[in-house]
Amino acid sequence: MATARGRAAAAGGWASGRRAGTMASLAEPPASRAPSRSPALSPAAGPSRCGGERRRNASHAGADLGAVQDTQLRSVDLNHVIKLLEDSDSKDLEKEQLKTLKKVVKRFENGLPLKDLAQVIEILNLCAEKMNEQEAFTEPLCELIKLCGLPFQKKKLSDEVSYSVAVSKSIAQLAYLMRVPSSQVRIQICKCVVSFYNTESPRKLLSGVNCRLMMKAQAASRLCLYLNGVDPSGQLVFRSSEILWNLLENTSKEEVVNQLSSLECVHALKEVFVDLLMHGFRHYDRQLRNDLLVLATLLAENPAAPMIESGFAKLLIVLATFTEVKIPNPLVKGLKLTYSYEDFELKKLLFNVIGVLSKDPCAVQLLSENDVIPALLYYVKPNQKPGFHDWSAAQYEELQLHAIAILASVAPLLVDKYLSCQANTLLLVFLEWCIGQDPFFGQGNSFHGTGGRGNKLAQMRYSLRVLRSVVSLYDDAVNLNLCDQGAISQLLDILKYAANKSKEKEDAILLEIQADILFLLSVLCENDLHRKELFSYEGVDILIPFIQMDPKKLHSGLGHNCLLFSALDCLWSCVIGCYIAEDYFLEKQGIFLLLDLLALKQKNLCNIILGILVEFCDNPKTTLHISTWRGEKDQTAANLLIQLWRQEELELGVKRDRYGRIVDMKRPIASSFQKQQEVIPMPASCRSFAIMEISENIRAKLYSLLCKLGFENLPGLSAKDFVTLAIIRHYIDFKVGEVWSELCAELKEEFRPVASDEEALKVISEISEDTGRMIAALQTEVLESQHHQEIQEEEKAYTKIQAIHKQKEMVNKSWENFLTRTSNYEALKKAKRLQEKSIEASRSKSKTQNGAVHSTDIKGLGTTIGSGRLVTVESTPPQLIGGPLAVTDFALRKSSVCEGALKKIKRVKTLDSVKKDSIPV
């Protein structure tokens, strides 16, 4: 049997498993209820609920239920049911057959006896045959199959052996029912087979049946009303609490709580709890007291329970705070808690009650009057070495973290009390200790201590949660109090500390800490220029790495997505509006980083990034940075914005043709959802759908940003981009047209305009349509111009290709002529004659007076190409063929034929392998 300490360990460091339902308000993972108390701990007041007794009780209950069911079954003749279903005139007896089947289902609702299983399977087969013609048999067939999934019952010990063959055949017949062409029946058969492997014991199933029957008899409220009745045996409270827990575990928790929520039940529970609290001294009494407190916590979660009216809520609040505030209170006079494990459990449960009551607006006054804030702030201090009579280090840390977590729920409700206790100062000092170098190693045992083993991250995490809860109220007094104490500078230091820790090892707690700090800075610096200047340089340096985050991490599930959003929100609140911070952000190429993020085209990021860029464009330096940016494949910012516009319109279902041109001239930018809306007259104070639609997509931001950049001379745009750009440029005109269209429709629903007003409305509508037609014509012109340009470029390309081919042909023809002259002497002579004729024809016909005539012909010339002043001759190097030039100071000596190579001689320069000489003509 498990002791109370064992039960608490099974519940993950909280109270026993039965308290897991109460702790759900603090996100405690639920734990199963542990076994009951050890008999060694309560020999006098409560007898042991040992296994033998439980078996005897279950055996008696099973026998009683079996006897009752056997009596009921005598009234159902299964042979008669089979005969009724086999009747050939069954169509006339359908109602009677269905009624009889429902009766069978009712009689066997707790399970089928082994001796009747064969007959029930035969009934199933008959129902399956009738389903082909009568669909009304589907429901009773499924109900009977469901009964087969319950544990089979036996009347005698020998039944299991006697009917083993019949049972195996019956299960085979059950599988054969899959032939029935009904998905409902097949699914029920599969569920039935799965239930064969159910790990729950029949005894537990039987207990659930008994508990449901008890709840129908109002057992919970009756037991609670008699908790403080006369009890000579001393077992009444113990037995009653055990039954109540069985009811909670086996039936609806809400139903049990509703039965216990009467004023009489709450009073009775309070009196028994106080009696055990004040007079109980044994381990058993303290454990029972804690069990009742968990029941009280469940009642406190129910708004209908009179916890405040009965005074129970005030008592619990006083019990939770009296050891910290040290204020005498008659409710706890003479009470002294020890440092035992049961009192440690009690303390945690009382803290939990405060958290539950903080959700009830009616309990706020009680929390204020009983010094809850000072009591919780008692734990906002560095951990100290425990004394001899004190909580252990692990226990104190658990209480500390629990108290700070509850403070985050209570502080926003009691802001004045929070400020009067100097809570901001205590939290900032505590956070300074969290990033200090003091030797402290967190135990990390409790739920709230997750991730805090060997460090102070758990304390930092919950302290920041408290600050976040009060700062999110946007209360000027709270925020001013924080800033006056240097909170901005300190938060930046903590953020830097957490970011460095995250580089070593990223986990969800560190990411949450960083996101909380960024949120705090956003709220504190928003709309305050001086605070933004305090943030500027150091803050921008810290923000840049967050914006440079690897996009793959956004889907890691650790919280990078939330961290990036917090960083962008911090950028918007802490940098924009302060020219010092803006210029430094631009200097750090922050706009380029934002555009890189925007180029990812993630829906959840585009809206906030576009908003930041629009705000940044108030700084005249920003547009130059946006125009300079280049993405992948040299993409420009204008091209990116236009692509986002097309993507947005595609998702909205705006009608466009395949070239991106306007289709609907009356409503050029209306989404498919917008067109489906009916005209509903609304007051002037209510925004129409055309206005509301602006904030629901990014088109307005894209239009604003392109207005800042200008619509002329945008680089890197294609003809398709210009088509879309024409729509964007007139976005505001189209939006005005939509508003007027809505106005006209509403007027016609309510009134009949006079002739002049109707004419004016008609003119306004025509202006909007004319704008649409004009843009459509412009788009067509752009596309035609692009088509004409493409044709011209195509012609130029073909002309270039033709010239290249012609040049190749000329080269080939010249080469062929050259080969002909070199291989055919007659052709060479013919070419020579043609050359001479050409030279003669080119000479001047007029003769020079009194001047000498010099012949330009070179005798013995054997070439047929034009001669120049110099002729380049390529010859074999002399060092290879010998001759008069072979032995010189600048030549290489001839190598022997045997060696077959030239050797390098000292002080002799190497000549080129091919010698080129220029000979004058």
Short mmCIF file of C-alpha atoms in Angstrom, two decimals, residues 389-728:
data_model
loop_
_atom_site.label_atom_id
_atom_site.label_comp_id
_atom_site.label_asym_id
_atom_site.label_seq_id
_atom_site.Cartn_x
_atom_site.Cartn_y
_atom_site.Cartn_z
CA HIS A 389 13.35 24.09 11.81
CA ASP A 390 12.44 25.17 8.32
CA TRP A 391 11.43 23.93 4.89
CA SER A 392 14.12 22.06 2.99
CA ALA A 393 15.78 23.82 0.05
CA ALA A 394 13.70 21.86 -2.45
CA GLN A 395 10.46 22.53 -0.52
CA TYR A 396 11.17 26.25 -0.18
CA GLU A 397 11.96 26.55 -3.88
CA GLU A 398 8.71 24.80 -4.75
CA LEU A 399 6.71 27.11 -2.47
CA GLN A 400 8.58 30.13 -3.81
CA LEU A 401 7.86 29.34 -7.45
CA HIS A 402 4.25 28.45 -6.66
CA ALA A 403 3.75 31.74 -4.78
CA ILE A 404 5.25 33.82 -7.61
CA ALA A 405 3.07 31.98 -10.15
CA ILE A 406 -0.04 32.80 -8.07
CA LEU A 407 1.15 36.41 -7.75
CA ALA A 408 0.97 36.74 -11.53
CA SER A 409 -2.77 35.96 -11.29
CA VAL A 410 -3.54 38.13 -8.27
CA ALA A 411 -1.40 41.24 -8.93
CA PRO A 412 -3.49 42.62 -11.86
CA LEU A 413 -6.57 42.51 -9.60
CA LEU A 414 -4.95 44.48 -6.76
CA VAL A 415 -2.79 47.10 -8.50
CA ASP A 416 -2.96 49.67 -5.69
CA LYS A 417 -1.92 47.06 -3.13
CA TYR A 418 0.79 45.89 -5.51
CA LEU A 419 2.29 49.39 -5.76
CA SER A 420 1.97 50.13 -2.05
CA CYS A 421 4.03 47.01 -1.28
CA GLN A 422 6.84 48.19 -3.63
CA ALA A 423 6.39 45.00 -5.63
CA ASN A 424 8.17 46.38 -8.71
CA THR A 425 11.28 47.11 -6.64
CA LEU A 426 11.26 43.64 -5.09
CA LEU A 427 10.87 41.97 -8.47
CA LEU A 428 13.66 44.01 -10.10
CA VAL A 429 16.03 43.23 -7.21
CA PHE A 430 15.06 39.57 -7.46
CA LEU A 431 15.72 39.58 -11.22
CA GLU A 432 19.12 41.14 -10.58
CA TRP A 433 19.89 38.19 -8.32
CA CYS A 434 18.68 35.80 -11.03
CA ILE A 435 21.42 36.94 -13.47
CA GLY A 436 24.04 37.33 -10.76
CA GLN A 437 26.96 35.04 -10.08
CA ASP A 438 25.78 33.88 -6.65
CA PRO A 439 26.32 30.15 -6.18
CA PHE A 440 22.82 28.72 -6.37
CA PHE A 441 21.63 25.48 -7.89
CA GLY A 442 17.91 25.13 -8.43
CA GLN A 443 16.37 21.76 -7.59
CA GLY A 444 13.91 21.80 -10.51
CA ASN A 445 11.75 19.12 -8.84
CA SER A 446 8.32 20.72 -9.05
CA PHE A 447 6.07 21.48 -12.00
CA HIS A 448 6.95 25.17 -11.80
CA GLY A 449 10.64 24.32 -11.53
CA THR A 450 10.76 22.76 -15.01
CA GLY A 451 14.07 23.62 -16.67
CA GLY A 452 15.42 25.20 -13.49
CA ARG A 453 17.74 22.49 -12.24
CA GLY A 454 21.18 23.93 -11.55
CA ASN A 455 20.22 27.52 -12.50
CA LYS A 456 17.82 30.38 -11.69
CA LEU A 457 15.80 30.30 -14.91
CA ALA A 458 12.60 29.15 -13.19
CA GLN A 459 12.71 32.11 -10.79
CA MET A 460 13.43 34.49 -13.68
CA ARG A 461 10.63 33.03 -15.77
CA TYR A 462 7.88 33.47 -13.17
CA SER A 463 9.10 36.90 -12.00
CA LEU A 464 8.87 38.14 -15.59
CA ARG A 465 5.39 36.67 -15.80
CA VAL A 466 4.35 38.82 -12.84
CA LEU A 467 5.76 41.94 -14.48
CA ARG A 468 4.06 41.02 -17.74
CA SER A 469 0.69 40.59 -16.03
CA VAL A 470 0.79 44.08 -14.47
CA VAL A 471 2.44 45.88 -17.38
CA SER A 472 -0.16 44.51 -19.80
CA LEU A 473 -2.75 46.57 -17.92
CA TYR A 474 -1.15 49.68 -19.50
CA ASP A 475 -1.47 51.42 -16.15
CA ASP A 476 0.60 54.61 -16.22
CA ALA A 477 1.41 54.45 -12.51
CA VAL A 478 2.82 50.91 -12.77
CA ASN A 479 4.84 51.65 -15.90
CA LEU A 480 6.21 54.95 -14.55
CA ASN A 481 7.21 53.24 -11.32
CA LEU A 482 9.13 50.62 -13.27
CA CYS A 483 10.90 53.09 -15.58
CA ASP A 484 11.91 55.36 -12.71
CA GLN A 485 13.83 52.43 -11.25
CA GLY A 486 15.80 51.81 -14.44
CA ALA A 487 13.73 48.88 -15.64
CA ILE A 488 14.52 49.46 -19.35
CA SER A 489 18.27 49.19 -18.87
CA GLN A 490 17.90 46.20 -16.54
CA LEU A 491 15.54 44.39 -18.90
CA LEU A 492 18.02 44.87 -21.74
CA ASP A 493 20.75 43.32 -19.57
CA ILE A 494 18.50 40.34 -18.76
CA LEU A 495 17.60 39.98 -22.44
CA LYS A 496 21.27 39.95 -23.38
CA TYR A 497 21.93 37.35 -20.66
CA ALA A 498 19.09 35.11 -21.90
CA ALA A 499 20.17 35.50 -25.53
CA ASN A 500 23.70 34.39 -24.66
CA LYS A 501 22.33 31.41 -22.72
CA SER A 502 20.15 30.52 -25.69
CA LYS A 503 23.22 30.35 -27.93
CA GLU A 504 24.59 27.59 -25.71
CA LYS A 505 21.37 25.57 -25.70
CA GLU A 506 17.97 26.65 -26.99
CA ASP A 507 14.90 25.52 -25.09
CA ALA A 508 11.31 26.68 -24.73
CA ILE A 509 11.87 28.36 -21.33
CA LEU A 510 14.69 30.61 -22.56
CA LEU A 511 12.67 31.55 -25.62
CA GLU A 512 9.68 32.38 -23.42
CA ILE A 513 11.85 34.56 -21.17
CA GLN A 514 13.16 36.50 -24.16
CA ALA A 515 9.67 36.96 -25.61
CA ASP A 516 8.34 38.24 -22.27
CA ILE A 517 11.16 40.78 -21.96
CA LEU A 518 10.56 42.05 -25.49
CA PHE A 519 6.86 42.45 -24.67
CA LEU A 520 7.70 44.39 -21.49
CA LEU A 521 9.99 46.73 -23.43
CA SER A 522 7.32 47.22 -26.09
CA VAL A 523 4.72 48.34 -23.57
CA LEU A 524 7.10 50.52 -21.57
CA CYS A 525 8.55 52.38 -24.59
CA GLU A 526 5.39 52.77 -26.63
CA ASN A 527 4.41 56.43 -27.14
CA ASP A 528 7.28 57.74 -24.99
CA LEU A 529 10.18 59.34 -26.84
CA HIS A 530 12.52 59.52 -23.84
CA ARG A 531 12.19 55.80 -23.13
CA LYS A 532 12.78 55.03 -26.82
CA GLU A 533 16.01 57.01 -26.66
CA LEU A 534 17.07 54.94 -23.64
CA PHE A 535 16.39 51.83 -25.68
CA SER A 536 17.93 53.03 -28.97
CA TYR A 537 21.54 51.89 -29.46
CA GLU A 538 21.78 48.93 -27.11
CA GLY A 539 18.26 47.79 -27.89
CA VAL A 540 18.76 47.85 -31.67
CA ASP A 541 21.96 45.84 -31.34
CA ILE A 542 20.01 43.18 -29.42
CA LEU A 543 17.04 43.22 -31.83
CA ILE A 544 19.07 42.67 -35.02
CA PRO A 545 19.97 39.00 -34.28
CA PHE A 546 16.30 38.19 -33.61
CA ILE A 547 15.30 39.58 -37.02
CA GLN A 548 18.16 37.58 -38.60
CA MET A 549 16.69 34.36 -37.20
CA ASP A 550 16.90 31.30 -39.44
CA PRO A 551 13.44 30.90 -41.06
CA LYS A 552 13.62 27.13 -40.56
CA LYS A 553 13.41 27.66 -36.78
CA LEU A 554 9.97 29.27 -37.08
CA HIS A 555 8.42 25.81 -37.32
CA SER A 556 10.52 24.14 -34.62
CA GLY A 557 7.70 24.20 -32.06
CA LEU A 558 9.93 25.62 -29.31
CA GLY A 559 8.58 29.16 -29.56
CA HIS A 560 10.80 30.85 -32.16
CA ASN A 561 7.68 32.04 -33.96
CA CYS A 562 6.43 33.85 -30.85
CA LEU A 563 9.91 35.26 -30.23
CA LEU A 564 10.14 36.72 -33.73
CA PHE A 565 6.72 38.35 -33.40
CA SER A 566 7.73 39.80 -30.05
CA ALA A 567 10.92 41.20 -31.63
CA LEU A 568 8.97 42.79 -34.49
CA ASP A 569 6.47 44.26 -32.04
CA CYS A 570 9.36 45.63 -29.96
CA LEU A 571 10.87 47.16 -33.11
CA TRP A 572 7.57 48.88 -33.90
CA SER A 573 7.07 50.19 -30.36
CA CYS A 574 10.64 51.00 -29.28
CA VAL A 575 12.36 52.19 -32.48
CA ILE A 576 9.80 53.80 -34.79
CA GLY A 577 9.16 57.40 -33.84
CA CYS A 578 12.65 58.03 -32.48
CA TYR A 579 14.96 59.34 -35.22
CA ILE A 580 18.09 58.35 -33.29
CA ALA A 581 16.94 54.73 -33.05
CA GLU A 582 15.59 54.73 -36.62
CA ASP A 583 18.85 56.02 -38.11
CA TYR A 584 20.87 53.49 -36.16
CA PHE A 585 18.55 50.70 -37.32
CA LEU A 586 18.97 51.84 -40.92
CA GLU A 587 22.73 51.98 -40.44
CA LYS A 588 22.63 48.34 -39.30
CA GLN A 589 20.85 47.47 -42.59
CA GLY A 590 17.68 46.65 -40.67
CA ILE A 591 15.42 47.49 -43.63
CA PHE A 592 17.25 44.89 -45.72
CA LEU A 593 16.61 42.29 -42.99
CA LEU A 594 12.90 43.16 -42.88
CA LEU A 595 12.62 42.82 -46.65
CA ASP A 596 14.43 39.48 -46.48
CA LEU A 597 11.76 38.31 -44.02
CA LEU A 598 9.02 39.73 -46.22
CA ALA A 599 10.41 37.82 -49.21
CA LEU A 600 9.56 34.57 -47.38
CA LYS A 601 5.90 35.47 -48.12
CA GLN A 602 4.64 33.92 -44.90
CA LYS A 603 1.09 35.05 -44.31
CA ASN A 604 1.46 35.59 -40.58
CA LEU A 605 4.58 37.76 -40.99
CA CYS A 606 3.61 39.94 -43.96
CA ASN A 607 1.05 42.06 -42.15
CA ILE A 608 3.27 43.23 -39.29
CA ILE A 609 6.37 43.70 -41.48
CA LEU A 610 4.45 45.83 -43.99
CA GLY A 611 3.07 47.92 -41.14
CA ILE A 612 6.59 48.51 -39.83
CA LEU A 613 7.89 49.47 -43.29
CA VAL A 614 5.02 51.92 -43.84
CA GLU A 615 5.76 53.60 -40.50
CA PHE A 616 9.49 53.62 -41.24
CA CYS A 617 8.89 55.44 -44.53
CA ASP A 618 8.17 58.60 -42.54
CA ASN A 619 11.95 58.70 -42.23
CA PRO A 620 13.19 60.14 -45.59
CA LYS A 621 16.19 57.79 -45.62
CA THR A 622 14.05 54.66 -45.65
CA THR A 623 12.81 54.78 -49.26
CA LEU A 624 16.38 54.78 -50.57
CA HIS A 625 17.13 51.62 -48.55
CA ILE A 626 13.99 49.94 -49.87
CA SER A 627 14.82 50.86 -53.47
CA THR A 628 18.40 49.61 -53.05
CA TRP A 629 17.44 46.19 -51.70
CA ARG A 630 17.82 43.17 -53.95
CA GLY A 631 16.56 39.71 -53.20
CA GLU A 632 17.06 36.36 -54.86
CA LYS A 633 17.58 36.52 -58.63
CA ASP A 634 18.08 40.26 -58.29
CA GLN A 635 14.45 40.81 -57.26
CA THR A 636 13.53 44.41 -56.43
CA ALA A 637 11.32 45.60 -53.59
CA ALA A 638 8.67 46.89 -56.02
CA ASN A 639 8.46 43.52 -57.73
CA LEU A 640 8.12 41.80 -54.33
CA LEU A 641 5.30 44.11 -53.23
CA ILE A 642 3.40 43.56 -56.48
CA GLN A 643 3.79 39.77 -56.14
CA LEU A 644 2.36 39.99 -52.61
CA TRP A 645 -0.59 41.98 -53.99
CA ARG A 646 -1.33 39.29 -56.59
CA GLN A 647 -1.01 36.54 -53.98
CA GLU A 648 -3.41 38.37 -51.67
CA GLU A 649 -6.00 38.91 -54.41
CA LEU A 650 -5.79 35.23 -55.35
CA GLU A 651 -6.58 34.24 -51.77
CA LEU A 652 -9.42 36.77 -51.58
CA GLY A 653 -10.94 35.48 -54.79
CA VAL A 654 -10.81 38.78 -56.70
CA LYS A 655 -11.76 38.26 -60.36
CA ARG A 656 -8.95 38.75 -62.89
CA ASP A 657 -8.34 37.36 -66.37
CA ARG A 658 -5.28 35.26 -67.21
CA TYR A 659 -3.24 38.39 -67.89
CA GLY A 660 -4.20 40.01 -64.57
CA ARG A 661 -6.61 42.57 -66.04
CA ILE A 662 -9.82 43.86 -64.47
CA VAL A 663 -12.92 41.77 -65.22
CA ASP A 664 -15.64 43.37 -63.09
CA MET A 665 -15.77 47.08 -63.94
CA LYS A 666 -18.32 47.90 -61.24
CA ARG A 667 -16.41 46.28 -58.36
CA PRO A 668 -12.82 45.85 -59.57
CA ILE A 669 -11.21 44.98 -56.21
CA ALA A 670 -14.10 43.26 -54.39
CA SER A 671 -13.36 39.83 -52.91
CA SER A 672 -15.62 36.83 -53.46
CA PHE A 673 -16.77 36.97 -49.82
CA GLN A 674 -17.49 40.68 -50.11
CA LYS A 675 -19.72 40.09 -53.12
CA GLN A 676 -21.73 37.50 -51.21
CA GLN A 677 -22.70 39.96 -48.46
CA GLU A 678 -26.22 41.27 -48.50
CA VAL A 679 -27.00 44.94 -48.02
CA ILE A 680 -27.83 45.59 -44.37
CA PRO A 681 -28.62 49.18 -43.31
CA MET A 682 -26.40 50.16 -40.39
CA PRO A 683 -26.00 53.26 -38.19
CA ALA A 684 -23.48 55.87 -39.23
CA SER A 685 -21.26 54.94 -36.29
CA CYS A 686 -20.83 51.39 -37.64
CA ARG A 687 -18.24 50.68 -40.28
CA SER A 688 -19.44 49.16 -43.50
CA PHE A 689 -17.98 45.97 -44.92
CA ALA A 690 -15.93 47.88 -47.49
CA ILE A 691 -14.20 49.77 -44.66
CA MET A 692 -13.78 46.73 -42.40
CA GLU A 693 -12.21 44.82 -45.27
CA ILE A 694 -9.27 47.25 -45.31
CA SER A 695 -7.96 45.98 -41.98
CA GLU A 696 -8.52 42.33 -42.82
CA ASN A 697 -5.92 42.07 -45.58
CA ILE A 698 -2.59 43.62 -46.56
CA ARG A 699 -3.66 45.47 -49.71
CA ALA A 700 -3.98 48.85 -47.95
CA LYS A 701 -0.46 48.53 -46.54
CA LEU A 702 0.95 47.54 -49.94
CA TYR A 703 -0.75 50.56 -51.51
CA SER A 704 0.62 52.89 -48.80
CA LEU A 705 4.13 51.54 -49.20
CA LEU A 706 4.10 51.89 -52.99
CA CYS A 707 2.78 55.43 -52.59
CA LYS A 708 5.85 56.17 -50.47
CA LEU A 709 8.13 54.66 -53.13
CA GLY A 710 6.29 56.33 -56.02
CA PHE A 711 4.63 54.65 -58.98
CA GLU A 712 7.06 55.97 -61.60
CA ASN A 713 10.47 54.58 -62.60
CA LEU A 714 10.22 51.50 -60.43
CA PRO A 715 13.03 49.08 -61.40
CA GLY A 716 12.79 45.37 -62.15
CA LEU A 717 9.13 45.24 -63.27
CA SER A 718 7.68 43.11 -66.07
CA ALA A 719 4.62 43.90 -68.20
CA LYS A 720 2.51 41.74 -65.86
CA ASP A 721 3.78 43.82 -62.93
CA PHE A 722 2.77 47.04 -64.69
CA VAL A 723 -0.70 45.60 -65.28
CA THR A 724 -1.05 44.94 -61.54
CA LEU A 725 0.55 48.27 -60.67
CA ALA A 726 -2.19 50.10 -62.57
CA ILE A 727 -4.78 48.54 -60.23
CA ILE A 728 -2.73 49.31 -57.12
#
